[in-house]
Amino acid sequence: MPATPSTARAINDRLALRLLQQEGPLTAGQLKQQTGLSRPTVADLVDRLTAAGLITVVGESGEQRRGPNARLYGIVADRAHLAALDVRTEGVFVLVSDLVGRVLAEASAPIGGDTGTGPAVEQAVSAVESAAKEAGAGRLHTVGIGAPGLIDPATGDLRDSAGLPAWHRSLAAALQDRLPGARVTLENETNLAALAEQREGAARDRSTFVLLWLGHGVGAAVVLDGTLRRGASGGTGEIGFLPVPGTRALPSATDCDGGFHSLTGAAAVTALAAECGRPVSGPADGPGAALAVRAAVAEVAGESMAVRAPAAGESLPAEASPARRFLHTLADRVAVGAASVVAVLDPGCVVLGGEVGHAGGAVLAGLVEDRLRRMSPLPTEVRASGLGGGAVLRGALLTARDRAQDELFAPHGR
């Protein structure tokens, strides 16, 4: 059926707003060129969006001729303020931005493992309120939270998971209570990291890929044909529970020890570094793993011998340095889990994310890709994260911005 005039106007308005969000300020002439709409139609939508308080004149283009088409129109950035949270076992990181995603303030709240649920939640909420005040935000429109664990697809709540602090499950409700009118959304941290890599990082040219998160814990996010897949219970990508060779036991429904996590989680990586004679600094179950990988990559980069995976049946030469032995063994472990994902999904691309994946960079990615080439008939490119540990926070912000704009750019009320 043909669109009604009001429907056509709504479609045109959203198209123009999305262009302004993606491209930045544009003149009416540029909007006409990029939308294919007529000059009168563009003039009407510019007037309509300006009257609605969604766009405003932010400057002038470099055109010689002055007039309406030389004015640069941009989204009214302070129409809404957003917050993004990266919730970790040891604390929370927060940033506050305007509607176009410009970061205005940042904060963090370290939370000790022996902190009670009430005090821990209060520390986290206070960090959000402090960042919002610093940003000059009278109120927050949307809050995006990234947290480890399973998100119940029916309720949107974080499910009770062994090994995760109890305050994680109370945080979203507390923020909703303390931030009247704010829209609080919760998403698995690895899923958010994948969205950020897809939009701004290593997977910008891929509509299908898998993000393998290597950090304090281990997880995966699956993007197929441009869509993030969560699964029937929200558990797609819980690869830490994947049974793999090389562990002492099998994982259980409540404990991923014995699964892929036992080979590639932060504690396992730092233990491997020590076994290979590599120095380890920082917490063994945290930043120490990334520091060990980054130091090994830097040392290997200065060696003359090429960094490559041994051929089938071949071992590293006896004279191989501890750094090289550490990276090759780590690549062996990562490839075991990656090969299982590739065999089931055939994603064509695996991104190594998280602090460890980012620290390993192109060196670790290349070693894992060499091993996958020998283990699987399915061609798979392996890339290092372009965003590292900051991908979760960036993904939370992008999600908050999208949801705020979906509401503010909707045609109702115009």
Coordinates of N, CA, C and O in Angstrom, one line a residue, residues 82-84 142-145 185-187 191-193 195-196 199 228 230 392-406:
L82 N 23.6 10.4 28.2 CA 23.6 9.0 28.3 C 24.7 8.5 29.2 O 25.7 9.2 29.4
A83 N 24.6 7.4 29.8 CA 25.6 6.8 30.6 C 25.9 5.4 30.1 O 25.0 4.6 29.7
A84 N 27.1 5.0 30.2 CA 27.5 3.6 29.9 C 28.4 3.0 31.1 O 29.2 3.8 31.6
T142 N 19.2 7.6 29.0 CA 19.4 6.2 28.9 C 20.7 5.7 29.5 O 21.7 6.4 29.4
V143 N 20.7 4.6 30.1 CA 21.9 4.0 30.7 C 22.1 2.6 30.2 O 21.2 1.8 30.2
G144 N 23.2 2.3 29.6 CA 23.6 1.0 29.1 C 24.6 0.4 30.0 O 25.6 1.0 30.3
I145 N 24.3 -0.9 30.4 CA 25.2 -1.6 31.3 C 25.7 -2.9 30.6 O 24.9 -3.7 30.1
T185 N 19.2 -0.4 30.5 CA 19.3 -1.6 29.8 C 20.5 -2.4 30.2 O 21.6 -1.8 30.4
L186 N 20.4 -3.7 30.2 CA 21.5 -4.6 30.6 C 21.8 -5.5 29.5 O 20.9 -6.1 28.8
E187 N 23.1 -5.7 29.2 CA 23.5 -6.7 28.1 C 24.8 -7.4 28.6 O 25.6 -6.8 29.3
N191 N 28.8 -9.5 24.3 CA 27.9 -9.1 23.2 C 28.1 -7.6 22.9 O 28.2 -7.2 21.7
L192 N 28.3 -6.8 23.9 CA 28.5 -5.4 23.7 C 29.9 -5.2 23.0 O 30.0 -4.3 22.2
A193 N 30.9 -5.9 23.4 CA 32.2 -5.8 22.8 C 32.1 -6.1 21.3 O 32.7 -5.4 20.5
L195 N 29.4 -5.8 19.4 CA 28.8 -4.7 18.7 C 29.7 -3.5 18.4 O 29.7 -2.9 17.4
A196 N 30.6 -3.2 19.4 CA 31.6 -2.2 19.2 C 32.6 -2.5 18.2 O 32.9 -1.7 17.4
R199 N 30.9 -2.0 14.8 CA 30.7 -0.7 14.4 C 31.9 0.2 14.2 O 32.0 1.0 13.3
L228 N 23.3 -9.8 16.0 CA 23.8 -10.5 17.2 C 22.9 -11.6 17.6 O 21.7 -11.4 17.8
R230 N 21.7 -14.3 20.4 CA 21.7 -14.5 21.9 C 21.4 -15.9 22.3 O 21.7 -16.4 23.4
V392 N 33.8 -3.1 25.8 CA 32.6 -3.2 26.5 C 31.9 -1.9 26.8 O 30.7 -1.7 26.5
L393 N 32.7 -1.0 27.3 CA 32.2 0.4 27.6 C 31.7 1.1 26.3 O 30.7 1.7 26.3
R394 N 32.5 0.9 25.2 CA 32.1 1.5 24.0 C 30.8 0.9 23.5 O 29.9 1.6 23.0
G395 N 30.7 -0.4 23.6 CA 29.5 -1.1 23.1 C 28.3 -0.6 24.0 O 27.1 -0.5 23.4
A396 N 28.5 -0.5 25.3 CA 27.4 0.0 26.1 C 26.9 1.4 25.7 O 25.7 1.7 25.7
L397 N 27.9 2.3 25.4 CA 27.5 3.6 25.0 C 26.8 3.6 23.6 O 25.8 4.3 23.5
L398 N 27.3 2.8 22.7 CA 26.6 2.8 21.4 C 25.2 2.2 21.5 O 24.3 2.7 20.9
T399 N 25.0 1.2 22.4 CA 23.6 0.7 22.6 C 22.7 1.7 23.3 O 21.6 1.9 22.8
A400 N 23.3 2.4 24.3 CA 22.5 3.5 24.9 C 22.1 4.6 23.9 O 21.0 5.1 23.9
R401 N 23.1 5.0 23.1 CA 22.8 6.0 22.1 C 21.8 5.6 21.1 O 20.8 6.4 20.8
D402 N 21.9 4.4 20.6 CA 20.9 3.9 19.6 C 19.5 3.9 20.2 O 18.5 4.3 19.6
R403 N 19.3 3.4 21.5 CA 18.0 3.3 22.1 C 17.4 4.7 22.4 O 16.2 4.9 22.2
A404 N 18.3 5.6 22.8 CA 17.8 7.0 23.0 C 17.4 7.6 21.7 O 16.3 8.3 21.7
Q405 N 18.2 7.4 20.7 CA 17.8 8.1 19.4 C 16.6 7.4 18.8 O 15.7 8.1 18.2
D406 N 16.4 6.1 19.0 CA 15.2 5.5 18.5 C 13.9 6.1 19.1 O 12.9 6.3 18.4

